[in-house]
Coordinates of C-alpha atoms in Angstrom, one line a residue:
M1 CA 4.8 -30.4 -87.5
I2 CA 5.0 -33.5 -89.7
E3 CA 5.1 -33.1 -93.5
R4 CA 1.7 -34.8 -93.8
Y5 CA -0.1 -31.7 -92.5
T6 CA 2.3 -29.0 -93.7
R7 CA 1.2 -26.9 -96.7
P8 CA 4.1 -25.4 -98.7
E9 CA 3.5 -21.6 -98.1
M10 CA 3.1 -21.9 -94.3
G11 CA 5.9 -24.5 -94.1
R12 CA 8.2 -22.0 -95.8
I13 CA 7.5 -19.3 -93.2
W14 CA 8.6 -21.7 -90.5
S15 CA 11.6 -23.2 -92.3
D16 CA 15.1 -22.7 -90.9
E17 CA 16.0 -20.8 -94.0
Y18 CA 13.2 -18.3 -93.6
K19 CA 13.8 -18.0 -89.8
Y20 CA 17.5 -17.1 -90.3
S21 CA 16.5 -14.7 -93.1
C22 CA 14.3 -12.9 -90.6
W23 CA 17.1 -12.8 -88.1
W24 CA 19.3 -11.2 -90.6
R25 CA 16.7 -8.7 -91.6
V26 CA 16.6 -7.6 -87.9
E27 CA 20.4 -7.4 -87.5
R28 CA 20.8 -5.7 -90.8
E29 CA 18.2 -3.1 -90.0
V30 CA 19.8 -2.3 -86.6
C31 CA 23.2 -1.9 -88.4
R32 CA 21.6 0.3 -91.1
V33 CA 20.0 2.6 -88.5
Q34 CA 23.3 2.7 -86.5
F35 CA 25.1 3.6 -89.7
K36 CA 22.6 6.4 -90.4
R37 CA 23.3 7.7 -86.9
G38 CA 27.0 7.7 -87.4
V39 CA 27.7 4.8 -85.1
I40 CA 29.0 2.5 -87.9
P41 CA 31.6 3.9 -90.3
P42 CA 30.5 3.9 -94.0
E43 CA 33.2 1.4 -95.1
D44 CA 32.1 -1.0 -92.3
W45 CA 28.4 -0.6 -93.2
Q46 CA 29.3 -1.3 -96.8
A47 CA 31.1 -4.5 -95.9
I48 CA 28.1 -5.6 -93.7
D49 CA 25.6 -4.8 -96.4
S50 CA 27.4 -6.4 -99.3
K51 CA 29.1 -9.4 -97.8
A52 CA 26.7 -10.7 -95.2
G53 CA 25.2 -14.1 -95.7
F54 CA 24.5 -17.3 -93.8
S55 CA 24.4 -21.0 -94.3
V56 CA 21.9 -23.1 -92.4
D57 CA 24.2 -26.1 -92.5
R58 CA 27.1 -24.0 -91.1
I59 CA 24.9 -22.5 -88.4
L60 CA 23.9 -26.0 -87.3
E61 CA 27.5 -27.1 -87.3
I62 CA 28.6 -24.2 -85.1
E63 CA 25.6 -24.7 -82.8
A64 CA 26.5 -28.3 -82.2
E65 CA 29.7 -27.0 -80.6
V66 CA 28.7 -23.8 -78.9
K67 CA 25.2 -24.9 -77.9
H68 CA 23.7 -21.5 -78.6
D69 CA 21.7 -20.8 -81.8
V70 CA 22.1 -17.0 -81.8
I71 CA 25.9 -17.2 -81.3
A72 CA 26.1 -19.8 -84.0
F73 CA 24.2 -17.5 -86.4
L74 CA 26.3 -14.5 -85.6
T75 CA 29.5 -16.5 -85.9
D76 CA 28.5 -17.7 -89.4
V77 CA 27.5 -14.2 -90.5
A78 CA 30.9 -12.9 -89.2
E79 CA 32.7 -15.5 -91.3
H80 CA 31.1 -13.9 -94.3
V81 CA 31.5 -10.2 -93.3
G82 CA 34.9 -10.1 -91.8
P83 CA 36.2 -7.4 -89.4
A84 CA 33.2 -5.2 -89.8
S85 CA 31.1 -7.9 -88.1
R86 CA 32.2 -6.3 -84.8
F87 CA 29.3 -3.9 -85.2
I88 CA 26.7 -6.6 -85.7
H89 CA 24.6 -7.2 -82.6
K90 CA 26.3 -4.4 -80.8
G91 CA 24.3 -3.5 -77.6
L92 CA 21.7 -6.2 -78.4
T93 CA 20.7 -9.3 -76.4
S94 CA 19.6 -12.5 -78.1
S95 CA 15.9 -11.8 -77.4
D96 CA 16.1 -8.4 -79.3
L97 CA 16.9 -10.5 -82.3
L98 CA 14.7 -13.5 -81.6
D99 CA 11.5 -11.8 -80.5
T100 CA 11.7 -9.2 -83.2
A101 CA 12.3 -11.8 -85.9
L102 CA 9.6 -14.0 -84.5
A103 CA 7.2 -11.1 -84.8
L104 CA 8.0 -11.0 -88.5
Q105 CA 7.3 -14.7 -88.9
L106 CA 4.1 -14.6 -86.8
G107 CA 2.9 -11.6 -88.9
D108 CA 3.5 -13.5 -92.1
A109 CA 1.8 -16.6 -90.8
G110 CA -1.1 -14.5 -89.5
E111 CA -1.7 -12.8 -92.8
L112 CA -1.7 -16.2 -94.6
L113 CA -4.3 -17.4 -92.1
L114 CA -6.4 -14.3 -92.6
R115 CA -6.5 -15.0 -96.4
Q116 CA -7.5 -18.6 -95.7
L117 CA -10.3 -17.3 -93.4
E118 CA -11.5 -15.0 -96.1
T119 CA -11.8 -17.9 -98.6
L120 CA -13.8 -19.9 -96.1
I121 CA -16.1 -17.0 -95.3
T122 CA -16.9 -16.5 -99.0
L123 CA -17.6 -20.2 -99.4
L124 CA -19.9 -20.3 -96.4
G125 CA -21.8 -17.3 -97.7
A126 CA -22.2 -19.0 -101.1
K127 CA -23.5 -22.2 -99.5
A128 CA -25.9 -20.3 -97.3
R129 CA -27.4 -18.7 -100.4
Q130 CA -27.5 -22.1 -102.3
Y131 CA -29.4 -23.9 -99.5
K132 CA -31.5 -21.0 -98.3
N133 CA -34.8 -22.7 -99.0
Q134 CA -33.8 -26.3 -98.4
L135 CA -35.9 -27.6 -95.5
M136 CA -34.4 -30.1 -93.1
I137 CA -35.2 -31.2 -89.6
G138 CA -33.5 -29.2 -86.8
R139 CA -32.2 -31.2 -83.9
T140 CA -31.7 -30.3 -80.3
H141 CA -30.0 -32.7 -78.0
G142 CA -29.7 -34.9 -81.1
V143 CA -33.5 -35.3 -81.2
H144 CA -35.8 -34.0 -83.9
A145 CA -37.1 -30.5 -82.9
E146 CA -38.6 -28.3 -85.7
P147 CA -37.7 -27.8 -89.3
I148 CA -35.0 -25.4 -90.3
S149 CA -33.3 -24.2 -93.5
F150 CA -30.1 -26.1 -94.3
G151 CA -28.7 -22.7 -95.4
L152 CA -29.1 -21.3 -91.9
K153 CA -26.3 -23.6 -90.7
F154 CA -23.9 -22.1 -93.2
L155 CA -25.1 -18.6 -92.4
I156 CA -24.5 -19.2 -88.7
W157 CA -21.0 -20.5 -89.5
R158 CA -20.2 -17.6 -91.8
E159 CA -21.1 -15.1 -89.1
E160 CA -18.9 -17.0 -86.6
F161 CA -16.0 -16.9 -88.9
R162 CA -16.5 -13.2 -89.6
R163 CA -16.0 -12.7 -85.8
H164 CA -12.9 -14.9 -86.0
R165 CA -11.6 -12.6 -88.8
E166 CA -11.8 -9.6 -86.4
R167 CA -10.3 -11.6 -83.6
L168 CA -7.4 -12.8 -85.7
S169 CA -6.8 -9.4 -87.1
L170 CA -6.4 -8.0 -83.6
A171 CA -4.2 -11.0 -82.5
V172 CA -1.9 -10.5 -85.4
R173 CA -1.6 -6.8 -84.7
D174 CA -1.0 -7.6 -81.0
V175 CA 1.9 -10.0 -81.8
K176 CA 3.6 -7.9 -84.6
V177 CA 5.7 -6.2 -81.9
G178 CA 9.5 -6.0 -81.7
K179 CA 12.0 -4.8 -79.1
I180 CA 15.5 -3.5 -79.3
S181 CA 16.0 -2.6 -75.7
G182 CA 18.9 -4.7 -74.4
A183 CA 19.4 -7.4 -71.8
V184 CA 16.8 -6.2 -69.3
G185 CA 14.8 -3.6 -71.3
T186 CA 16.7 -0.6 -70.0
Y187 CA 18.5 0.4 -73.3
Q188 CA 21.8 0.3 -71.3
H189 CA 23.9 0.2 -74.5
L190 CA 21.4 1.5 -77.0
D191 CA 19.7 4.7 -78.0
P192 CA 15.9 4.1 -77.5
G193 CA 15.3 5.8 -80.8
I194 CA 17.0 2.8 -82.6
E195 CA 14.2 0.5 -81.5
Q196 CA 11.5 2.8 -82.8
R197 CA 13.2 3.2 -86.2
V198 CA 14.1 -0.4 -86.6
C199 CA 10.6 -1.7 -85.8
K200 CA 9.0 0.9 -88.0
N201 CA 11.2 0.0 -90.9
L202 CA 10.4 -3.7 -90.4
G203 CA 6.7 -3.1 -90.4
L204 CA 6.3 -3.8 -86.7
A205 CA 5.2 -1.8 -83.7
A206 CA 7.8 -1.2 -81.0
A207 CA 6.9 -2.7 -77.6
P208 CA 6.0 0.3 -75.4
I209 CA 7.9 -1.4 -72.6
S210 CA 9.8 -4.6 -72.2
N211 CA 12.3 -6.5 -70.1
Q212 CA 14.5 -9.0 -71.8
I213 CA 11.6 -10.2 -73.9
V214 CA 8.4 -9.1 -75.6
Q215 CA 5.7 -10.1 -73.0
R216 CA 4.1 -13.5 -73.7
D217 CA 0.5 -12.5 -73.1
R218 CA 0.7 -11.3 -76.8
H219 CA 1.7 -14.8 -78.0
A220 CA -0.8 -16.5 -75.8
H221 CA -3.5 -14.2 -77.2
F222 CA -2.5 -15.2 -80.7
V223 CA -2.4 -19.0 -80.1
A224 CA -5.6 -18.9 -78.1
T225 CA -7.3 -17.2 -81.1
L226 CA -6.0 -19.9 -83.4
A227 CA -7.4 -22.5 -81.0
L228 CA -10.8 -20.8 -81.0
I229 CA -10.9 -20.8 -84.8
G230 CA -10.0 -24.4 -84.7
A231 CA -12.9 -25.1 -82.3
S232 CA -15.3 -23.6 -84.8
L233 CA -13.8 -25.7 -87.6
E234 CA -14.4 -28.7 -85.4
K235 CA -17.9 -27.6 -84.9
I236 CA -18.6 -27.7 -88.7
A237 CA -16.7 -31.0 -89.0
T238 CA -18.7 -32.6 -86.2
E239 CA -22.0 -31.5 -87.9
I240 CA -20.9 -33.1 -91.1
R241 CA -19.9 -36.3 -89.3
H242 CA -23.4 -36.5 -87.8
L243 CA -25.2 -35.7 -91.0
Q244 CA -23.2 -38.5 -92.8
R245 CA -24.3 -41.2 -90.4
T246 CA -25.9 -44.0 -92.4
E247 CA -29.3 -43.6 -90.7
V248 CA -29.2 -39.8 -91.4
L249 CA -27.3 -39.3 -94.6
E250 CA -28.4 -35.8 -95.3
A251 CA -24.9 -34.6 -96.3
E252 CA -21.7 -36.4 -97.0
E253 CA -18.0 -35.8 -97.7
F254 CA -17.0 -36.3 -101.3
F255 CA -15.6 -39.8 -102.0
S256 CA -13.1 -39.7 -104.9
K257 CA -12.7 -42.3 -107.5
G258 CA -10.4 -45.0 -106.3
Q259 CA -10.7 -44.0 -102.7
K260 CA -11.1 -46.8 -100.1
G261 CA -12.8 -46.5 -96.7
S262 CA -11.7 -49.6 -94.9
S263 CA -9.1 -52.3 -95.1
A264 CA -11.7 -54.8 -93.9
M265 CA -15.1 -53.5 -95.2
P266 CA -15.2 -52.5 -98.9
H267 CA -18.6 -50.7 -98.5
K268 CA -17.3 -48.1 -96.1
R269 CA -17.4 -44.3 -96.9
N270 CA -16.2 -42.6 -93.8
P271 CA -16.0 -38.9 -93.0
I272 CA -12.2 -39.1 -92.6
L273 CA -11.5 -35.4 -93.5
S274 CA -13.9 -34.1 -90.9
E275 CA -12.6 -36.6 -88.3
R276 CA -9.1 -35.4 -89.1
I277 CA -10.2 -31.8 -88.5
C278 CA -11.7 -32.7 -85.1
G279 CA -8.5 -34.4 -84.1
M280 CA -6.3 -31.4 -85.1
A281 CA -8.5 -29.1 -83.1
R282 CA -7.4 -31.0 -80.0
L283 CA -3.8 -30.2 -80.9
L284 CA -4.6 -26.4 -81.1
R285 CA -6.2 -26.5 -77.6
G286 CA -3.1 -28.1 -76.2
Y287 CA -0.9 -25.5 -77.9
A288 CA -3.1 -22.7 -76.4
L289 CA -2.6 -24.2 -72.9
S290 CA 1.2 -24.3 -73.4
A291 CA 1.1 -20.7 -74.6
L292 CA -0.7 -19.6 -71.5
E293 CA 1.9 -21.5 -69.4
N294 CA 4.6 -19.3 -71.1
V295 CA 3.2 -16.0 -69.8
A296 CA 4.6 -16.4 -66.2
L297 CA 8.4 -16.3 -66.5
W298 CA 11.0 -15.6 -63.8
H299 CA 11.8 -12.0 -63.1
E300 CA 13.0 -10.3 -66.3
R301 CA 13.0 -13.5 -68.2
D302 CA 13.9 -17.2 -68.1
I303 CA 14.2 -19.6 -71.0
S304 CA 11.4 -22.1 -70.0
H305 CA 9.1 -20.7 -72.7
S306 CA 11.7 -21.1 -75.5
S307 CA 11.5 -24.9 -75.9
A308 CA 7.7 -24.9 -75.9
E309 CA 7.5 -22.0 -78.4
R310 CA 9.9 -23.8 -80.8
V311 CA 7.1 -26.4 -81.2
L312 CA 3.8 -24.7 -80.5
L313 CA 4.2 -21.5 -82.5
P314 CA 5.1 -23.1 -85.8
D315 CA 2.8 -26.1 -85.2
S316 CA -0.2 -24.1 -84.2
C317 CA 0.0 -22.0 -87.4
I318 CA 0.7 -25.0 -89.6
T319 CA -2.1 -26.9 -88.0
L320 CA -4.7 -24.2 -88.4
D321 CA -3.5 -23.5 -92.0
F322 CA -4.1 -27.1 -92.9
M323 CA -7.5 -27.2 -91.1
L324 CA -8.8 -24.1 -92.9
A325 CA -7.7 -25.5 -96.3
E326 CA -9.2 -28.9 -95.5
S327 CA -12.5 -27.4 -94.3
S328 CA -12.9 -25.3 -97.4
R329 CA -12.2 -28.5 -99.5
V330 CA -14.8 -30.5 -97.6
L331 CA -17.5 -27.8 -97.9
E332 CA -16.7 -27.0 -101.5
N333 CA -17.3 -30.6 -102.5
L334 CA -20.0 -31.5 -99.9
K335 CA -22.7 -33.9 -101.2
V336 CA -26.2 -32.9 -100.1
Y337 CA -29.3 -35.2 -100.2
P338 CA -32.5 -33.2 -100.1
E339 CA -34.6 -36.3 -100.5
N340 CA -33.1 -37.7 -97.3
M341 CA -33.8 -34.4 -95.5
R342 CA -37.5 -34.7 -96.5
R343 CA -37.6 -38.4 -95.5
N344 CA -36.1 -37.6 -92.1
M345 CA -38.6 -34.8 -91.5
E346 CA -41.4 -37.3 -91.9
L347 CA -39.9 -40.0 -89.6
T348 CA -41.9 -38.9 -86.5
G349 CA -45.2 -38.8 -88.2
G350 CA -45.8 -35.1 -87.7
L351 CA -44.4 -34.8 -84.1
I352 CA -42.3 -31.9 -85.3
F353 CA -45.5 -29.7 -85.6
S354 CA -46.3 -30.1 -81.9
Q355 CA -45.5 -26.5 -81.0
E356 CA -47.7 -25.3 -84.0
L357 CA -50.6 -27.2 -82.5
L358 CA -49.9 -26.1 -78.9
L359 CA -49.9 -22.4 -79.9
A360 CA -53.0 -22.8 -82.0
L361 CA -55.0 -24.3 -79.1
V362 CA -53.7 -21.5 -76.7
A363 CA -54.8 -18.9 -79.3
R364 CA -58.3 -20.3 -79.2
G365 CA -58.5 -19.8 -75.4
M366 CA -57.3 -23.1 -74.0
T367 CA -54.8 -22.7 -71.1
R368 CA -51.2 -23.4 -71.9
E369 CA -51.1 -26.1 -69.3
K370 CA -54.1 -27.9 -70.6
A371 CA -53.0 -27.6 -74.2
Y372 CA -49.5 -28.8 -73.4
A373 CA -50.8 -31.9 -71.6
L374 CA -53.2 -32.7 -74.4
V375 CA -50.6 -32.4 -77.2
Q376 CA -48.0 -34.2 -75.1
K377 CA -50.4 -37.1 -74.4
H378 CA -50.9 -37.8 -78.2
A379 CA -47.2 -37.2 -78.9
M380 CA -46.2 -39.8 -76.4
T381 CA -48.7 -42.3 -77.8
A382 CA -47.2 -41.6 -81.3
W383 CA -43.7 -42.1 -79.9
N384 CA -44.4 -45.3 -78.0
E385 CA -46.8 -47.0 -80.3
G386 CA -45.6 -45.7 -83.7
K387 CA -48.9 -44.1 -84.5
D388 CA -49.5 -41.1 -86.8
F389 CA -49.5 -38.0 -84.7
K390 CA -51.7 -36.0 -87.0
G391 CA -54.3 -38.8 -87.1
L392 CA -54.4 -38.9 -83.3
I393 CA -54.9 -35.2 -83.2
Q394 CA -57.7 -35.3 -85.7
A395 CA -59.5 -38.0 -83.8
D396 CA -59.4 -36.1 -80.5
R397 CA -62.9 -34.7 -79.9
E398 CA -61.7 -31.9 -77.6
I399 CA -59.2 -30.7 -80.2
A400 CA -61.7 -31.1 -83.0
D401 CA -64.1 -28.8 -81.0
T402 CA -61.4 -26.2 -80.9
L403 CA -59.8 -26.5 -84.4
S404 CA -61.3 -27.4 -87.7
Y405 CA -60.0 -30.3 -89.8
A406 CA -58.7 -27.7 -92.4
E407 CA -57.0 -25.7 -89.6
I408 CA -55.3 -28.9 -88.4
E409 CA -54.2 -29.7 -91.9
E410 CA -52.7 -26.3 -92.3
L411 CA -50.8 -26.6 -89.0
F412 CA -49.1 -29.7 -90.3
S413 CA -48.1 -28.1 -93.6
T414 CA -44.5 -27.2 -94.4
D415 CA -45.5 -24.2 -96.5
K416 CA -45.0 -21.6 -93.8
L417 CA -41.9 -23.1 -92.2
L418 CA -39.5 -20.7 -93.8
A419 CA -41.6 -17.6 -93.6
K420 CA -39.0 -15.7 -91.6
I421 CA -35.9 -16.9 -93.4
E422 CA -35.9 -14.0 -95.7
M423 CA -35.8 -11.6 -92.8
I424 CA -32.9 -13.5 -91.1
Y425 CA -30.9 -13.3 -94.3
Q426 CA -31.6 -9.7 -94.9
K427 CA -30.6 -8.9 -91.3
L428 CA -27.2 -10.3 -92.2
G429 CA -26.8 -8.4 -95.4
E430 CA -28.0 -11.2 -97.7

């Protein structure tokens, strides 16, 4: 991932330095367990433990010649350790090292993303409470429907991200799996007990069964979960973009001092952060597709997944990390315009109360079909001719014979619009 979208902590997890440190943690732990079992003599274990080290530059130098990153790593470590290095990687295949170390990196990345999720969930809850009683028009198909609470949007989003928290926790657990089972998963040159002990000591689960690799359904599950979280972040960002449209302007991204919105038009204040989030969600969906493509490999393993994973696993984590942080920043500093919400509710001259009127007429004995046709007739007149809907209703003799003037006035009042909001919030623990 480019530096522009890489935050320091997540970037460190996917750095070459950290990757090779995870490789060494795995190799060292295998050696330590083998020493405990009497396979490695004490003096050789002492040499391995005290002398081992690596140099990223040296590894890359060796890899340029041998064209194999694991061999390059092991060669560099051997240069530090000396003769005792003959015990390092004994009985292992490259994927024992790579997949187990990758599980460490994915576990660390997943925990960081879970912390970011927690921050966002807390923020959404605070915003839901802040705007609990703020009326605005609800829109279906982009068209004015009935009034809602602005806080409900945040409450819906919070519940969605609570579900994501559960999904991601499961996906992290699913991917924190290692294997030390040899070239085709048969432990041909290893005691199966080594795998259990090594994985436990590293904080991983041991794969119940493997071939040359940990099966890629686990990684696909993880990346698909990141893409799903990204889709929900895009959902929020899209809402903000719509609310910031000039003719709506009910909410708006913060615009910092000195910021400029256009090289050509000095007046522009664009929702660039939300647009960026929407664009990055597309990347995550692409990574998820590639992760799914990696599930089907030849026989006990081929290497077609490797090149894709070198890009998609770091980049998907880095991308979502950035999106979560950016989303929290946008929401924390969101500008809200209650007066514009009120103005927009009044744009249709009372049409938003059509269902209130429909149900009131039905309650007085009018058939639903007749009441619907009557209300719709006046609604279409109001739409097409720009007339006041309430005025048309009050002037209709058939409606006036069914509902009093005071009752019609009450139907067009906003006082009862949030009557059930308290119940909704209580249902969700607020």
